[in-house]
Amino acid sequence: MAALIVFVITQSTPLVMVGLLVVALYLVWVDVKDEPVDFQIKAWWFLFVLLTHVIGYLVFRVWIAARRHRRKQEAHAASPGPRGRRGGGPA
């Protein structure tokens, strides 16, 4: 808490923290630019990471991994079995 008070009193942010925020926003942009979702969702994630920084980026990575895993599972969905005679006995 004392470190936060220093930032509030001095009205300055360490260059390292600003750099990390820029890197996190760049990584969000790289991941979201080719994702097939609406622009509003892309903008929401960008702003969410901007406001919450590292925690927001971690939440974003979990969301994107789950979304890609779900899309991969849907692409490899099992097709229904052949129509016709059912059962394993002789014809």
mmCIF file of N, CA, C and O in Angstrom:
data_model
loop_
_atom_site.group_PDB
_atom_site.id
_atom_site.type_symbol
_atom_site.label_atom_id
_atom_site.label_comp_id
_atom_site.label_asym_id
_atom_site.label_seq_id
_atom_site.Cartn_x
_atom_site.Cartn_y
_atom_site.Cartn_z
ATOM 1 N N MET A 1 0.819 -1.186 0.000
ATOM 2 C CA MET A 1 0.000 0.000 0.000
ATOM 3 C C MET A 1 0.868 1.258 0.000
ATOM 4 O O MET A 1 0.516 2.237 -0.611
ATOM 5 N N ALA A 2 1.994 1.193 0.673
ATOM 6 C CA ALA A 2 2.876 2.355 0.740
ATOM 7 C C ALA A 2 3.421 2.714 -0.638
ATOM 8 O O ALA A 2 3.552 3.894 -0.974
ATOM 9 N N ALA A 3 3.702 1.692 -1.452
ATOM 10 C CA ALA A 3 4.215 1.957 -2.796
ATOM 11 C C ALA A 3 3.162 2.657 -3.647
ATOM 12 O O ALA A 3 3.491 3.541 -4.456
ATOM 13 N N LEU A 4 1.913 2.310 -3.480
ATOM 14 C CA LEU A 4 0.834 2.954 -4.225
ATOM 15 C C LEU A 4 0.706 4.414 -3.823
ATOM 16 O O LEU A 4 0.481 5.279 -4.673
ATOM 17 N N ILE A 5 0.861 4.693 -2.548
ATOM 18 C CA ILE A 5 0.772 6.077 -2.067
ATOM 19 C C ILE A 5 1.875 6.929 -2.686
ATOM 20 O O ILE A 5 1.656 8.091 -3.037
ATOM 21 N N VAL A 6 3.050 6.352 -2.874
ATOM 22 C CA VAL A 6 4.150 7.084 -3.517
ATOM 23 C C VAL A 6 3.761 7.484 -4.933
ATOM 24 O O VAL A 6 4.005 8.612 -5.359
ATOM 25 N N PHE A 7 3.103 6.581 -5.686
ATOM 26 C CA PHE A 7 2.677 6.911 -7.047
ATOM 27 C C PHE A 7 1.627 8.013 -7.047
ATOM 28 O O PHE A 7 1.631 8.898 -7.896
ATOM 29 N N VAL A 8 0.720 7.980 -6.090
ATOM 30 C CA VAL A 8 -0.335 8.989 -6.023
ATOM 31 C C VAL A 8 0.246 10.352 -5.657
ATOM 32 O O VAL A 8 -0.124 11.371 -6.242
ATOM 33 N N ILE A 9 1.145 10.381 -4.715
ATOM 34 C CA ILE A 9 1.718 11.661 -4.263
ATOM 35 C C ILE A 9 2.606 12.273 -5.346
ATOM 36 O O ILE A 9 2.515 13.461 -5.633
ATOM 37 N N THR A 10 3.459 11.475 -5.966
ATOM 38 C CA THR A 10 4.406 12.014 -6.959
ATOM 39 C C THR A 10 3.798 12.166 -8.345
ATOM 40 O O THR A 10 4.393 12.824 -9.200
ATOM 41 N N GLN A 11 2.639 11.576 -8.586
ATOM 42 C CA GLN A 11 1.962 11.652 -9.889
ATOM 43 C C GLN A 11 2.872 11.169 -11.024
ATOM 44 O O GLN A 11 2.844 11.702 -12.134
ATOM 45 N N SER A 12 3.676 10.147 -10.737
ATOM 46 C CA SER A 12 4.542 9.592 -11.778
ATOM 47 C C SER A 12 4.511 8.072 -11.704
ATOM 48 O O SER A 12 4.237 7.480 -10.662
ATOM 49 N N THR A 13 4.799 7.462 -12.825
ATOM 50 C CA THR A 13 4.832 6.015 -12.919
ATOM 51 C C THR A 13 6.215 5.600 -13.404
ATOM 52 O O THR A 13 6.762 6.225 -14.322
ATOM 53 N N PRO A 14 6.788 4.553 -12.826
ATOM 54 C CA PRO A 14 8.100 4.088 -13.299
ATOM 55 C C PRO A 14 8.040 3.677 -14.775
ATOM 56 O O PRO A 14 7.029 3.154 -15.256
ATOM 57 N N LEU A 15 9.105 3.939 -15.470
ATOM 58 C CA LEU A 15 9.185 3.637 -16.895
ATOM 59 C C LEU A 15 8.981 2.141 -17.167
ATOM 60 O O LEU A 15 8.419 1.773 -18.195
ATOM 61 N N VAL A 16 9.406 1.295 -16.252
ATOM 62 C CA VAL A 16 9.253 -0.152 -16.423
ATOM 63 C C VAL A 16 7.772 -0.523 -16.477
ATOM 64 O O VAL A 16 7.346 -1.322 -17.318
ATOM 65 N N MET A 17 6.966 0.074 -15.610
ATOM 66 C CA MET A 17 5.533 -0.237 -15.599
ATOM 67 C C MET A 17 4.848 0.238 -16.874
ATOM 68 O O MET A 17 3.993 -0.455 -17.422
ATOM 69 N N VAL A 18 5.219 1.396 -17.361
ATOM 70 C CA VAL A 18 4.654 1.903 -18.613
ATOM 71 C C VAL A 18 5.064 0.987 -19.768
ATOM 72 O O VAL A 18 4.253 0.657 -20.637
ATOM 73 N N GLY A 19 6.313 0.559 -19.766
ATOM 74 C CA GLY A 19 6.786 -0.351 -20.811
ATOM 75 C C GLY A 19 6.048 -1.681 -20.798
ATOM 76 O O GLY A 19 5.677 -2.204 -21.851
ATOM 77 N N LEU A 20 5.813 -2.228 -19.611
ATOM 78 C CA LEU A 20 5.076 -3.484 -19.511
ATOM 79 C C LEU A 20 3.641 -3.335 -20.003
ATOM 80 O O LEU A 20 3.092 -4.234 -20.645
ATOM 81 N N LEU A 21 3.025 -2.203 -19.708
ATOM 82 C CA LEU A 21 1.667 -1.958 -20.190
ATOM 83 C C LEU A 21 1.645 -1.882 -21.708
ATOM 84 O O LEU A 21 0.765 -2.465 -22.353
ATOM 85 N N VAL A 22 2.609 -1.208 -22.295
ATOM 86 C CA VAL A 22 2.681 -1.114 -23.766
ATOM 87 C C VAL A 22 2.885 -2.503 -24.380
ATOM 88 O O VAL A 22 2.236 -2.848 -25.368
ATOM 89 N N VAL A 23 3.743 -3.309 -23.782
ATOM 90 C CA VAL A 23 3.979 -4.669 -24.292
ATOM 91 C C VAL A 23 2.712 -5.513 -24.172
ATOM 92 O O VAL A 23 2.345 -6.240 -25.103
ATOM 93 N N ALA A 24 2.018 -5.424 -23.044
ATOM 94 C CA ALA A 24 0.778 -6.188 -22.860
ATOM 95 C C ALA A 24 -0.268 -5.769 -23.882
ATOM 96 O O ALA A 24 -0.964 -6.617 -24.471
ATOM 97 N N LEU A 25 -0.404 -4.475 -24.134
ATOM 98 C CA LEU A 25 -1.382 -4.000 -25.128
ATOM 99 C C LEU A 25 -0.998 -4.456 -26.535
ATOM 100 O O LEU A 25 -1.866 -4.814 -27.337
ATOM 101 N N TYR A 26 0.287 -4.456 -26.842
ATOM 102 C CA TYR A 26 0.741 -4.942 -28.150
ATOM 103 C C TYR A 26 0.413 -6.432 -28.314
ATOM 104 O O TYR A 26 -0.071 -6.860 -29.365
ATOM 105 N N LEU A 27 0.648 -7.227 -27.270
ATOM 106 C CA LEU A 27 0.354 -8.658 -27.350
ATOM 107 C C LEU A 27 -1.144 -8.920 -27.496
ATOM 108 O O LEU A 27 -1.552 -9.840 -28.213
ATOM 109 N N VAL A 28 -1.971 -8.112 -26.840
ATOM 110 C CA VAL A 28 -3.418 -8.243 -27.018
ATOM 111 C C VAL A 28 -3.778 -7.939 -28.460
ATOM 112 O O VAL A 28 -4.556 -8.663 -29.090
ATOM 113 N N TRP A 29 -3.212 -6.881 -29.015
ATOM 114 C CA TRP A 29 -3.523 -6.521 -30.402
ATOM 115 C C TRP A 29 -3.095 -7.635 -31.364
ATOM 116 O O TRP A 29 -3.835 -7.976 -32.286
ATOM 117 N N VAL A 30 -1.928 -8.224 -31.140
ATOM 118 C CA VAL A 30 -1.447 -9.299 -32.004
ATOM 119 C C VAL A 30 -2.395 -10.502 -31.953
ATOM 120 O O VAL A 30 -2.711 -11.098 -32.984
ATOM 121 N N ASP A 31 -2.861 -10.860 -30.759
ATOM 122 C CA ASP A 31 -3.745 -12.015 -30.620
ATOM 123 C C ASP A 31 -5.149 -11.748 -31.134
ATOM 124 O O ASP A 31 -5.800 -12.637 -31.668
ATOM 125 N N VAL A 32 -5.635 -10.546 -30.982
ATOM 126 C CA VAL A 32 -7.038 -10.252 -31.291
ATOM 127 C C VAL A 32 -7.247 -9.856 -32.747
ATOM 128 O O VAL A 32 -8.336 -10.035 -33.276
ATOM 129 N N LYS A 33 -6.222 -9.368 -33.433
ATOM 130 C CA LYS A 33 -6.422 -8.831 -34.785
ATOM 131 C C LYS A 33 -6.953 -9.874 -35.770
ATOM 132 O O LYS A 33 -7.737 -9.531 -36.645
ATOM 133 N N ASP A 34 -6.566 -11.136 -35.637
ATOM 134 C CA ASP A 34 -7.020 -12.173 -36.568
ATOM 135 C C ASP A 34 -8.125 -13.044 -35.986
ATOM 136 O O ASP A 34 -8.565 -13.990 -36.631
ATOM 137 N N GLU A 35 -8.569 -12.727 -34.780
ATOM 138 C CA GLU A 35 -9.626 -13.515 -34.132
ATOM 139 C C GLU A 35 -10.974 -13.157 -34.761
ATOM 140 O O GLU A 35 -11.289 -11.986 -34.939
ATOM 141 N N PRO A 36 -11.777 -14.172 -35.124
ATOM 142 C CA PRO A 36 -13.063 -13.887 -35.794
ATOM 143 C C PRO A 36 -14.154 -13.460 -34.807
ATOM 144 O O PRO A 36 -15.112 -14.186 -34.566
ATOM 145 N N VAL A 37 -14.010 -12.266 -34.240
ATOM 146 C CA VAL A 37 -15.028 -11.705 -33.347
ATOM 147 C C VAL A 37 -15.301 -10.266 -33.783
ATOM 148 O O VAL A 37 -14.538 -9.674 -34.544
ATOM 149 N N ASP A 38 -16.379 -9.697 -33.270
ATOM 150 C CA ASP A 38 -16.736 -8.317 -33.608
ATOM 151 C C ASP A 38 -15.688 -7.342 -33.111
ATOM 152 O O ASP A 38 -14.980 -7.598 -32.143
ATOM 153 N N PHE A 39 -15.659 -6.174 -33.759
ATOM 154 C CA PHE A 39 -14.729 -5.126 -33.355
ATOM 155 C C PHE A 39 -14.979 -4.683 -31.920
ATOM 156 O O PHE A 39 -14.047 -4.377 -31.183
ATOM 157 N N GLN A 40 -16.247 -4.673 -31.509
ATOM 158 C CA GLN A 40 -16.589 -4.237 -30.156
ATOM 159 C C GLN A 40 -15.945 -5.149 -29.099
ATOM 160 O O GLN A 40 -15.466 -4.676 -28.072
ATOM 161 N N ILE A 41 -15.908 -6.445 -29.369
ATOM 162 C CA ILE A 41 -15.278 -7.385 -28.429
ATOM 163 C C ILE A 41 -13.772 -7.173 -28.410
ATOM 164 O O ILE A 41 -13.143 -7.201 -27.348
ATOM 165 N N LYS A 42 -13.186 -6.937 -29.576
ATOM 166 C CA LYS A 42 -11.745 -6.654 -29.632
ATOM 167 C C LYS A 42 -11.401 -5.391 -28.845
ATOM 168 O O LYS A 42 -10.448 -5.367 -28.067
ATOM 169 N N ALA A 43 -12.198 -4.353 -29.034
ATOM 170 C CA ALA A 43 -11.969 -3.097 -28.318
ATOM 171 C C ALA A 43 -12.165 -3.287 -26.820
ATOM 172 O O ALA A 43 -11.421 -2.723 -26.009
ATOM 173 N N TRP A 44 -13.159 -4.102 -26.435
ATOM 174 C CA TRP A 44 -13.417 -4.344 -25.014
ATOM 175 C C TRP A 44 -12.199 -5.000 -24.359
ATOM 176 O O TRP A 44 -11.776 -4.587 -23.293
ATOM 177 N N TRP A 45 -11.626 -6.014 -25.020
ATOM 178 C CA TRP A 45 -10.458 -6.681 -24.439
ATOM 179 C C TRP A 45 -9.272 -5.737 -24.362
ATOM 180 O O TRP A 45 -8.518 -5.743 -23.398
ATOM 181 N N PHE A 46 -9.092 -4.916 -25.380
ATOM 182 C CA PHE A 46 -7.988 -3.958 -25.373
ATOM 183 C C PHE A 46 -8.133 -2.987 -24.200
ATOM 184 O O PHE A 46 -7.185 -2.747 -23.447
ATOM 185 N N LEU A 47 -9.329 -2.447 -24.011
ATOM 186 C CA LEU A 47 -9.572 -1.515 -22.906
ATOM 187 C C LEU A 47 -9.493 -2.209 -21.545
ATOM 188 O O LEU A 47 -9.026 -1.624 -20.569
ATOM 189 N N PHE A 48 -9.954 -3.458 -21.482
ATOM 190 C CA PHE A 48 -9.882 -4.210 -20.231
ATOM 191 C C PHE A 48 -8.433 -4.381 -19.788
ATOM 192 O O PHE A 48 -8.099 -4.172 -18.627
ATOM 193 N N VAL A 49 -7.561 -4.743 -20.720
ATOM 194 C CA VAL A 49 -6.135 -4.897 -20.391
ATOM 195 C C VAL A 49 -5.518 -3.534 -20.071
ATOM 196 O O VAL A 49 -4.692 -3.430 -19.174
ATOM 197 N N LEU A 50 -5.956 -2.491 -20.754
ATOM 198 C CA LEU A 50 -5.448 -1.155 -20.464
ATOM 199 C C LEU A 50 -5.768 -0.753 -19.026
ATOM 200 O O LEU A 50 -4.930 -0.189 -18.326
ATOM 201 N N LEU A 51 -6.970 -1.080 -18.566
ATOM 202 C CA LEU A 51 -7.385 -0.673 -17.219
ATOM 203 C C LEU A 51 -6.870 -1.595 -16.118
ATOM 204 O O LEU A 51 -6.614 -1.148 -15.001
ATOM 205 N N THR A 52 -6.729 -2.887 -16.414
ATOM 206 C CA THR A 52 -6.363 -3.829 -15.352
ATOM 207 C C THR A 52 -4.938 -4.347 -15.463
ATOM 208 O O THR A 52 -4.490 -5.074 -14.576
ATOM 209 N N HIS A 53 -4.257 -4.027 -16.558
ATOM 210 C CA HIS A 53 -2.847 -4.324 -16.762
ATOM 211 C C HIS A 53 -2.543 -5.818 -16.735
ATOM 212 O O HIS A 53 -3.102 -6.555 -17.555
ATOM 213 N N VAL A 54 -1.724 -6.309 -15.822
ATOM 214 C CA VAL A 54 -1.245 -7.690 -15.850
ATOM 215 C C VAL A 54 -2.360 -8.689 -15.588
ATOM 216 O O VAL A 54 -2.484 -9.689 -16.299
ATOM 217 N N ILE A 55 -3.193 -8.431 -14.597
ATOM 218 C CA ILE A 55 -4.296 -9.349 -14.289
ATOM 219 C C ILE A 55 -5.240 -9.445 -15.483
ATOM 220 O O ILE A 55 -5.689 -10.533 -15.853
ATOM 221 N N GLY A 56 -5.538 -8.321 -16.102
ATOM 222 C CA GLY A 56 -6.400 -8.321 -17.280
ATOM 223 C C GLY A 56 -5.796 -9.098 -18.429
ATOM 224 O O GLY A 56 -6.491 -9.808 -19.153
ATOM 225 N N TYR A 57 -4.479 -8.983 -18.609
ATOM 226 C CA TYR A 57 -3.814 -9.725 -19.674
ATOM 227 C C TYR A 57 -3.879 -11.227 -19.406
ATOM 228 O O TYR A 57 -4.098 -12.014 -20.329
ATOM 229 N N LEU A 58 -3.713 -11.632 -18.158
ATOM 230 C CA LEU A 58 -3.807 -13.057 -17.831
ATOM 231 C C LEU A 58 -5.222 -13.591 -18.082
ATOM 232 O O LEU A 58 -5.390 -14.687 -18.621
ATOM 233 N N VAL A 59 -6.226 -12.826 -17.711
ATOM 234 C CA VAL A 59 -7.619 -13.218 -17.979
ATOM 235 C C VAL A 59 -7.846 -13.314 -19.485
ATOM 236 O O VAL A 59 -8.488 -14.250 -19.973
ATOM 237 N N PHE A 60 -7.313 -12.355 -20.232
ATOM 238 C CA PHE A 60 -7.428 -12.384 -21.692
ATOM 239 C C PHE A 60 -6.784 -13.639 -22.269
ATOM 240 O O PHE A 60 -7.355 -14.291 -23.148
ATOM 241 N N ARG A 61 -5.603 -14.026 -21.793
ATOM 242 C CA ARG A 61 -4.928 -15.221 -22.315
ATOM 243 C C ARG A 61 -5.741 -16.481 -22.037
ATOM 244 O O ARG A 61 -5.794 -17.386 -22.875
ATOM 245 N N VAL A 62 -6.371 -16.565 -20.867
ATOM 246 C CA VAL A 62 -7.227 -17.716 -20.558
ATOM 247 C C VAL A 62 -8.418 -17.744 -21.516
ATOM 248 O O VAL A 62 -8.768 -18.797 -22.056
ATOM 249 N N TRP A 63 -9.030 -16.586 -21.765
ATOM 250 C CA TRP A 63 -10.186 -16.514 -22.664
ATOM 251 C C TRP A 63 -9.796 -16.937 -24.079
ATOM 252 O O TRP A 63 -10.501 -17.716 -24.718
ATOM 253 N N ILE A 64 -8.679 -16.439 -24.574
ATOM 254 C CA ILE A 64 -8.276 -16.737 -25.952
ATOM 255 C C ILE A 64 -7.893 -18.210 -26.090
ATOM 256 O O ILE A 64 -8.192 -18.844 -27.094
ATOM 257 N N ALA A 65 -7.254 -18.785 -25.069
ATOM 258 C CA ALA A 65 -6.884 -20.205 -25.118
ATOM 259 C C ALA A 65 -8.136 -21.082 -25.105
ATOM 260 O O ALA A 65 -8.226 -22.057 -25.871
ATOM 261 N N ALA A 66 -9.102 -20.747 -24.263
ATOM 262 C CA ALA A 66 -10.350 -21.525 -24.214
ATOM 263 C C ALA A 66 -11.103 -21.405 -25.524
ATOM 264 O O ALA A 66 -11.657 -22.389 -26.033
ATOM 265 N N ARG A 67 -11.130 -20.211 -26.094
ATOM 266 C CA ARG A 67 -11.833 -19.996 -27.370
ATOM 267 C C ARG A 67 -11.182 -20.812 -28.494
ATOM 268 O O ARG A 67 -11.873 -21.450 -29.279
ATOM 269 N N ARG A 68 -9.869 -20.807 -28.565
ATOM 270 C CA ARG A 68 -9.169 -21.560 -29.616
ATOM 271 C C ARG A 68 -9.308 -23.059 -29.402
ATOM 272 O O ARG A 68 -9.458 -23.821 -30.361
ATOM 273 N N HIS A 69 -9.291 -23.502 -28.140
ATOM 274 C CA HIS A 69 -9.479 -24.927 -27.846
ATOM 275 C C HIS A 69 -10.883 -25.373 -28.255
ATOM 276 O O HIS A 69 -11.049 -26.428 -28.877
ATOM 277 N N ARG A 70 -11.880 -24.568 -27.926
ATOM 278 C CA ARG A 70 -13.262 -24.887 -28.288
ATOM 279 C C ARG A 70 -13.429 -24.934 -29.811
ATOM 280 O O ARG A 70 -14.082 -25.818 -30.349
ATOM 281 N N ARG A 71 -12.799 -23.990 -30.517
ATOM 282 C CA ARG A 71 -12.894 -23.969 -31.976
ATOM 283 C C ARG A 71 -12.214 -25.199 -32.576
ATOM 284 O O ARG A 71 -12.703 -25.796 -33.538
ATOM 285 N N LYS A 72 -11.090 -25.631 -31.995
ATOM 286 C CA LYS A 72 -10.395 -26.819 -32.481
ATOM 287 C C LYS A 72 -11.244 -28.070 -32.244
ATOM 288 O O LYS A 72 -11.319 -28.953 -33.090
ATOM 289 N N GLN A 73 -11.902 -28.142 -31.084
ATOM 290 C CA GLN A 73 -12.764 -29.286 -30.781
ATOM 291 C C GLN A 73 -13.946 -29.347 -31.742
ATOM 292 O O GLN A 73 -14.337 -30.431 -32.174
ATOM 293 N N GLU A 74 -14.523 -28.206 -32.089
ATOM 294 C CA GLU A 74 -15.640 -28.178 -33.025
ATOM 295 C C GLU A 74 -15.196 -28.591 -34.424
ATOM 296 O O GLU A 74 -15.952 -29.210 -35.164
ATOM 297 N N ALA A 75 -13.972 -28.258 -34.795
ATOM 298 C CA ALA A 75 -13.459 -28.623 -36.110
ATOM 299 C C ALA A 75 -13.234 -30.122 -36.227
ATOM 300 O O ALA A 75 -13.332 -30.699 -37.306
ATOM 301 N N HIS A 76 -12.950 -30.781 -35.111
ATOM 302 C CA HIS A 76 -12.694 -32.217 -35.106
ATOM 303 C C HIS A 76 -13.860 -33.004 -34.531
ATOM 304 O O HIS A 76 -13.661 -34.079 -33.970
ATOM 305 N N ALA A 77 -15.058 -32.469 -34.662
ATOM 306 C CA ALA A 77 -16.236 -33.157 -34.122
ATOM 307 C C ALA A 77 -16.446 -34.468 -34.871
ATOM 308 O O ALA A 77 -16.251 -34.560 -36.082
ATOM 309 N N ALA A 78 -16.833 -35.493 -34.131
ATOM 310 C CA ALA A 78 -17.065 -36.803 -34.746
ATOM 311 C C ALA A 78 -18.293 -36.753 -35.637
ATOM 312 O O ALA A 78 -19.309 -36.165 -35.291
ATOM 313 N N SER A 79 -18.188 -37.375 -36.775
ATOM 314 C CA SER A 79 -19.338 -37.432 -37.673
ATOM 315 C C SER A 79 -20.224 -38.606 -37.264
ATOM 316 O O SER A 79 -19.757 -39.568 -36.659
ATOM 317 N N PRO A 80 -21.507 -38.527 -37.600
ATOM 318 C CA PRO A 80 -22.390 -39.637 -37.229
ATOM 319 C C PRO A 80 -21.999 -40.907 -37.979
ATOM 320 O O PRO A 80 -21.393 -40.861 -39.051
ATOM 321 N N GLY A 81 -22.327 -42.028 -37.391
ATOM 322 C CA GLY A 81 -22.001 -43.317 -38.001
ATOM 323 C C GLY A 81 -22.774 -43.554 -39.292
ATOM 324 O O GLY A 81 -23.702 -42.816 -39.625
ATOM 325 N N PRO A 82 -22.401 -44.582 -40.029
ATOM 326 C CA PRO A 82 -23.095 -44.854 -41.298
ATOM 327 C C PRO A 82 -24.534 -45.301 -41.047
ATOM 328 O O PRO A 82 -24.855 -45.918 -40.046
ATOM 329 N N ARG A 83 -25.376 -44.945 -41.997
ATOM 330 C CA ARG A 83 -26.783 -45.372 -41.896
ATOM 331 C C ARG A 83 -26.882 -46.802 -42.413
ATOM 332 O O ARG A 83 -26.049 -47.284 -43.149
ATOM 333 N N GLY A 84 -27.917 -47.463 -42.013
ATOM 334 C CA GLY A 84 -28.108 -48.827 -42.492
ATOM 335 C C GLY A 84 -28.251 -49.791 -41.334
ATOM 336 O O GLY A 84 -28.753 -49.438 -40.272
ATOM 337 N N ARG A 85 -27.824 -50.992 -41.569
ATOM 338 C CA ARG A 85 -27.999 -52.057 -40.576
ATOM 339 C C ARG A 85 -27.196 -51.753 -39.325
ATOM 340 O O ARG A 85 -26.054 -51.357 -39.373
ATOM 341 N N ARG A 86 -27.833 -51.929 -38.184
ATOM 342 C CA ARG A 86 -27.165 -51.743 -36.917
ATOM 343 C C ARG A 86 -26.962 -53.114 -36.267
ATOM 344 O O ARG A 86 -27.717 -54.033 -36.472
ATOM 345 N N GLY A 87 -25.951 -53.203 -35.474
ATOM 346 C CA GLY A 87 -25.712 -54.469 -34.767
ATOM 347 C C GLY A 87 -24.480 -55.147 -35.322
ATOM 348 O O GLY A 87 -23.990 -54.840 -36.391
ATOM 349 N N GLY A 88 -24.003 -56.126 -34.563
ATOM 350 C CA GLY A 88 -22.756 -56.765 -34.958
ATOM 351 C C GLY A 88 -22.935 -58.205 -35.421
ATOM 352 O O GLY A 88 -21.977 -58.895 -35.691
ATOM 353 N N GLY A 89 -24.173 -58.676 -35.525
ATOM 354 C CA GLY A 89 -24.402 -60.075 -35.894
ATOM 355 C C GLY A 89 -24.307 -60.326 -37.391
ATOM 356 O O GLY A 89 -24.166 -59.405 -38.187
ATOM 357 N N PRO A 90 -24.404 -61.592 -37.789
ATOM 358 C CA PRO A 90 -24.361 -61.920 -39.228
ATOM 359 C C PRO A 90 -25.609 -61.410 -39.933
ATOM 360 O O PRO A 90 -26.663 -61.266 -39.330
ATOM 361 N N ALA A 91 -25.485 -61.186 -41.205
ATOM 362 C CA ALA A 91 -26.593 -60.637 -41.999
ATOM 363 C C ALA A 91 -27.588 -61.717 -42.348
ATOM 364 O O ALA A 91 -27.333 -62.835 -42.515
#
